[in-house]
Coordinates of C-alpha atoms and ligand atoms in Angstrom, one line a residue:
X1 CA 116.6 84.1 61.7
X2 CA 117.7 86.5 64.5
X3 CA 119.2 85.3 67.8
X4 CA 117.2 86.2 71.0
X5 CA 118.7 89.4 72.5
X6 CA 119.9 89.9 76.1
X7 CA 122.1 92.5 77.6
X8 CA 123.6 93.8 80.8
X9 CA 122.9 97.5 81.6
X10 CA 125.0 99.6 84.0
X11 CA 127.2 102.7 84.1
X12 CA 130.0 102.3 83.5
X13 CA 129.8 98.9 81.8
X14 CA 132.9 98.3 79.7
X15 CA 134.5 96.3 82.5
X16 CA 131.5 93.9 82.8
X17 CA 132.3 90.2 82.5
X18 CA 128.6 89.3 81.9
X19 CA 128.7 89.3 78.0
X20 CA 131.6 86.9 78.2
X21 CA 129.9 84.7 80.8
X22 CA 126.6 84.5 78.9
X23 CA 128.3 83.8 75.6
X24 CA 130.1 80.9 77.2
X25 CA 126.8 79.7 78.6
X26 CA 125.1 80.0 75.2
X27 CA 127.8 78.0 73.3
X28 CA 127.8 75.4 76.0
X29 CA 124.0 74.9 76.0
X30 CA 123.4 75.5 72.3
X31 CA 121.0 78.3 73.1
X32 CA 120.7 80.8 70.2
X33 CA 121.2 84.1 71.8
X34 CA 123.2 87.3 71.6
X35 CA 124.2 89.1 74.8
X36 CA 125.6 92.7 74.7
X37 CA 126.5 95.5 77.1
X38 CA 124.5 98.7 77.4
X39 CA 125.8 101.8 79.1
X40 CA 122.6 103.7 80.2
X41 CA 122.8 107.4 80.9
X42 CA 122.7 108.0 84.6
X43 CA 119.6 110.2 84.3
X44 CA 117.7 107.8 82.0
X45 CA 117.9 104.2 83.0
X46 CA 114.2 103.7 82.4
X47 CA 114.5 105.0 78.9
X48 CA 117.3 102.5 78.1
X49 CA 115.3 99.6 79.6
X50 CA 112.1 100.5 77.7
X51 CA 114.0 101.0 74.5
X52 CA 115.7 97.6 74.8
X53 CA 112.4 95.7 75.3
X54 CA 110.7 97.8 72.6
X55 CA 113.4 96.5 70.2
X56 CA 112.5 93.0 71.0
X57 CA 115.0 92.3 73.8
X58 CA 114.2 89.3 76.0
X59 CA 116.0 89.9 79.2
X60 CA 118.4 92.3 81.0
X61 CA 120.9 91.9 83.8
X62 CA 121.2 95.1 85.8
X63 CA 124.4 96.3 87.6
X64 CA 125.7 99.3 89.5
X65 CA 124.2 101.8 90.0
X66 CA 120.8 100.8 88.7
X67 CA 119.7 97.8 90.7
X68 CA 117.3 99.7 93.0
X69 CA 115.9 101.6 90.0
X70 CA 115.3 98.3 88.2
X71 CA 113.3 97.1 91.2
X72 CA 111.2 100.3 91.2
X73 CA 110.6 100.3 87.5
X74 CA 109.2 96.8 87.3
X75 CA 105.5 96.1 87.1
X76 CA 105.9 92.9 89.2
X77 CA 108.6 91.3 91.3
X78 CA 109.5 87.7 92.3
X79 CA 109.4 87.0 96.0
X80 CA 113.2 87.0 96.4
X81 CA 113.5 90.3 94.5
X82 CA 110.7 91.9 96.6
X83 CA 112.7 91.3 99.8
X84 CA 116.1 92.2 98.3
X85 CA 114.9 95.7 97.4
X86 CA 117.0 95.5 94.2
X87 CA 116.9 93.6 91.0
X88 CA 119.8 92.3 88.8
X89 CA 117.5 90.4 86.4
X90 CA 114.6 91.8 84.3
X91 CA 112.3 90.1 81.7
X92 CA 108.8 90.4 80.3
X93 CA 106.4 87.8 81.7
X94 CA 103.8 86.0 79.6
X95 CA 101.5 89.0 79.7
X96 CA 104.3 91.4 78.7
X97 CA 104.7 92.8 82.2
X98 CA 108.2 93.9 83.2
X99 CA 109.3 91.5 85.9
X100 CA 112.1 92.0 88.4
X101 CA 114.1 89.1 89.8
X102 CA 117.2 89.0 92.0
X103 CA 119.6 86.1 91.6
X104 CA 122.6 87.5 93.6
X105 CA 121.8 85.8 96.9
X106 CA 121.1 82.5 95.1
X107 CA 124.5 83.0 93.4
X108 CA 126.3 83.4 96.7
X109 CA 124.7 80.4 98.4
X110 CA 125.3 78.3 95.3
X111 CA 129.0 79.2 95.2
X112 CA 129.5 78.6 98.9
X113 CA 127.6 75.3 99.2
X114 CA 128.1 73.7 95.7
X115 CA 131.5 75.0 94.5
X116 CA 133.3 75.3 97.9
X117 CA 131.5 72.7 99.9
X118 CA 130.7 75.1 102.8
X119 CA 127.8 74.0 105.0
X120 CA 125.6 76.8 106.2
X121 CA 122.9 75.0 108.2
X122 CA 123.6 75.4 112.0
X123 CA 126.7 77.5 111.6
X124 CA 127.5 81.0 112.9
X125 CA 127.7 83.5 110.1
X126 CA 129.0 87.1 110.3
X127 CA 128.0 89.4 107.4
X128 CA 129.9 92.7 107.1
X129 CA 128.1 95.6 105.6
X130 CA 124.4 96.6 105.3
X131 CA 124.1 98.2 101.9
X132 CA 122.3 97.0 98.8
X133 CA 124.7 94.1 98.1
X134 CA 124.1 92.6 101.6
X135 CA 120.4 93.2 101.5
X136 CA 120.3 91.0 98.4
X137 CA 121.9 88.0 100.1
X138 CA 120.3 87.9 103.6
X139 CA 117.1 86.1 102.5
X140 CA 118.9 83.2 100.7
X141 CA 121.4 82.9 103.6
X142 CA 118.6 82.6 106.2
X143 CA 116.9 80.0 104.0
X144 CA 119.9 77.8 104.7
X145 CA 119.0 77.9 108.4
X146 CA 122.2 79.0 110.1
X147 CA 122.3 78.9 113.9
X148 CA 123.2 82.6 114.0
X149 CA 123.5 85.4 111.5
X150 CA 125.1 88.7 112.7
X151 CA 125.1 91.7 110.5
X152 CA 127.9 94.2 111.5
X153 CA 128.1 97.6 109.8
X154 CA 129.9 100.9 110.3
X155 CA 126.5 102.6 110.5
X156 CA 124.8 100.3 113.0
X157 CA 121.3 101.7 112.3
X158 CA 121.5 100.3 108.7
X159 CA 122.3 96.8 110.1
X160 CA 119.4 97.1 112.6
X161 CA 117.0 98.1 109.8
X162 CA 118.0 94.9 107.9
X163 CA 117.4 92.8 111.0
X164 CA 114.0 94.3 111.4
X165 CA 113.2 93.7 107.7
X166 CA 114.3 90.0 107.8
X167 CA 113.2 89.1 111.3
X168 CA 110.0 87.4 109.9
X169 CA 112.2 85.1 107.8
X170 CA 114.7 84.2 110.5
X171 CA 112.9 81.1 111.9
X172 CA 115.2 79.6 114.6
X173 CA 118.2 81.6 113.4
X174 CA 119.5 84.1 115.9
X175 CA 119.5 87.3 113.8
X176 CA 121.3 90.3 115.2
X177 CA 123.0 93.6 114.3
X178 CA 126.0 95.4 115.7
X179 CA 129.0 97.6 115.0
X180 CA 132.4 96.1 113.9
X181 CA 134.0 96.7 117.3
X182 CA 131.3 94.6 119.0
X183 CA 132.2 91.3 117.5
X184 CA 135.2 89.5 119.0
X185 CA 134.4 85.8 119.0
X186 CA 135.3 83.4 116.1
X187 CA 132.6 82.7 113.4
X188 CA 132.3 79.7 111.1
X189 CA 131.9 81.9 108.1
X190 CA 132.5 85.6 107.5
X191 CA 131.1 87.3 104.4
X192 CA 132.5 90.7 103.4
X193 CA 129.8 92.7 101.7
X194 CA 131.2 96.1 102.4
X195 CA 132.6 98.3 99.6
X196 CA 135.5 99.2 101.8
X197 CA 138.1 97.3 99.7
X198 CA 137.2 99.5 96.7
X199 CA 139.0 102.3 98.7
X200 CA 141.7 99.8 99.8
X201 CA 140.1 100.0 103.3
X202 CA 139.5 97.2 105.8
X203 CA 136.5 97.1 108.2
X204 CA 138.1 97.6 111.7
X205 CA 137.5 94.0 113.0
X206 CA 139.1 92.3 115.9
X207 CA 141.4 89.4 114.8
X208 CA 139.4 87.3 117.3
X209 CA 136.6 86.8 114.8
X210 CA 139.0 84.5 112.8
X211 CA 139.4 81.1 114.3
X212 CA 141.4 78.1 112.9
X213 CA 138.2 76.8 111.2
X214 CA 136.9 80.1 109.9
X215 CA 136.0 80.4 106.3
X216 CA 136.0 83.8 104.7
X217 CA 134.2 85.0 101.6
X218 CA 134.7 88.4 100.0
X219 CA 131.9 89.3 97.6
X220 CA 134.4 91.3 95.7
X221 CA 136.8 89.6 93.3
X222 CA 140.1 90.6 91.8
X223 CA 143.1 89.0 90.1
X224 CA 145.1 89.2 93.3
X225 CA 143.9 88.1 96.7
X226 CA 141.5 90.9 97.9
X227 CA 142.6 93.2 100.8
X228 CA 140.0 91.6 103.1
X229 CA 141.0 88.0 102.3
X230 CA 144.7 88.8 102.7
X231 CA 143.9 90.2 106.2
X232 CA 141.9 87.1 107.0
X233 CA 144.7 84.8 105.8
X234 CA 147.2 86.8 108.0
X235 CA 144.9 86.1 111.0
X236 CA 144.9 82.3 110.2
X237 CA 141.6 81.8 108.4
X238 CA 141.2 78.2 107.1
X239 CA 140.0 79.1 103.6
X240 CA 139.3 82.4 101.8
X241 CA 137.2 82.7 98.6
X242 CA 136.5 85.7 96.4
X243 CA 133.3 86.6 94.6
X244 CA 134.1 85.4 91.1
X245 CA 132.1 82.2 91.6
X246 CA 129.1 84.2 92.9
X247 CA 129.3 86.4 89.7
X248 CA 129.1 83.3 87.5
X249 CA 126.4 81.6 89.6
X250 CA 124.1 84.6 89.6
X251 CA 124.5 84.8 85.9
X252 CA 123.7 81.1 85.6
X253 CA 120.5 81.6 87.6
X254 CA 119.5 84.5 85.4
X255 CA 120.2 82.3 82.3
X256 CA 118.0 79.6 83.8
X257 CA 115.2 82.1 84.6
X258 CA 115.3 83.3 81.0
X259 CA 115.9 80.1 79.0
X260 CA 114.8 77.3 81.3
X261 CA 118.3 75.7 81.0
X262 CA 120.9 75.7 83.7
X263 CA 124.4 76.0 82.4
X264 CA 127.4 74.1 83.9
X265 CA 129.3 76.9 85.8
X266 CA 132.5 75.1 86.7
X267 CA 134.2 75.4 83.2
X268 CA 133.1 79.0 83.0
X269 CA 134.5 79.9 86.4
X270 CA 137.7 78.2 85.4
X271 CA 138.0 80.0 82.1
X272 CA 137.4 83.4 83.8
X273 CA 140.0 82.7 86.5
X274 CA 142.5 82.0 83.8
X275 CA 141.7 85.2 81.7
Ligands
ATR301 P1 126.5 98.2 97.9 O1 125.5 98.3 96.8 O2 127.9 97.9 97.3 O3 126.2 97.5 99.1 P2 126.1 100.6 99.5 O4 124.7 100.4 99.5 O5 126.6 102.0 99.3 O6 126.8 99.8 98.3 O7 126.8 100.0 100.8 C1 128.2 100.0 101.0 C2 128.5 99.2 102.3 O8 129.9 99.2 102.5 C3 127.8 99.8 103.5 O9 127.6 98.8 104.5 C4 128.9 100.8 104.0 O10 128.8 101.1 105.4 P3 127.8 102.3 105.8 O11 126.5 101.7 105.8 O12 128.3 102.6 107.2 O13 128.1 103.4 104.9 C5 130.1 99.9 103.8 N1 131.4 100.7 103.6 C6 131.7 101.5 102.6 N2 133.0 102.0 102.8 C7 133.4 101.5 104.0 C8 134.6 101.6 104.8 N3 135.6 102.3 104.3 N4 134.7 100.9 105.9 C9 133.7 100.1 106.3 N5 132.5 99.9 105.7 C10 132.4 100.6 104.5

């Protein structure tokens, strides 16, 4: 008997932790599945996806730079994927239709609230960045009913576009957009969703955004403290967290969507942290 087949698709893909995470989930839950990594050619993501499902594949995770293409390619989308404008999770529904989901925002909220005990309701949140990564998390953050959610970005127009898109979901949350230099009061939580640290850069933020109770979350992760988190610690942030937990939590949610079983994430986060 063959194991059910899953994979992560991206370009490049050799660095991906997803095969390791999902094999740990599979052995923990006793689910009989195989999870591999596929490097799709930049010009033929669609061909790789179709080929995978034609070979009997059951589900795909999608990573950089294909998340928007995955969203476009799908025949139907879950509500959270629709709003995110990108998909990290694909599967065939009961009628064989290619379905796009997005578990990234769920992963972030789960990591913040369950793993780190951070309350989001009635707090003031600052989100840095307005690219694809941020668009995927705004809906799930708003669902936690913060008092205020400010999106600050280098290109203000992109932050304003996100505010317009999510205004109907804001409820009582004060949702606003601005440039980095316009924020200068302390926030309860600051989430860095820019790719600035990939270039070793910092968003030009006033130290005033960090108060003694400020919690900082960098959606990036690395073995060492990220550039942004180090800056926040230097300004006196109370706690800083990186995105490793978000990575494992989004994977767990994909696993649940595919298999109907939610793995225990704590031992997996622990194991990856010690790798
Ligand atoms: P991703 O999918 O990682 O979100 P993206 O859509 O290219 O990638 O978005 C990258 C985000 O990081 C954007 O918010 C970008 O700001 P702009 O919209 O002004 O381009 C932000 N970013 C990238 N490099 C940055 C830097 N050096 N300083 C500040 N912000 C930066």
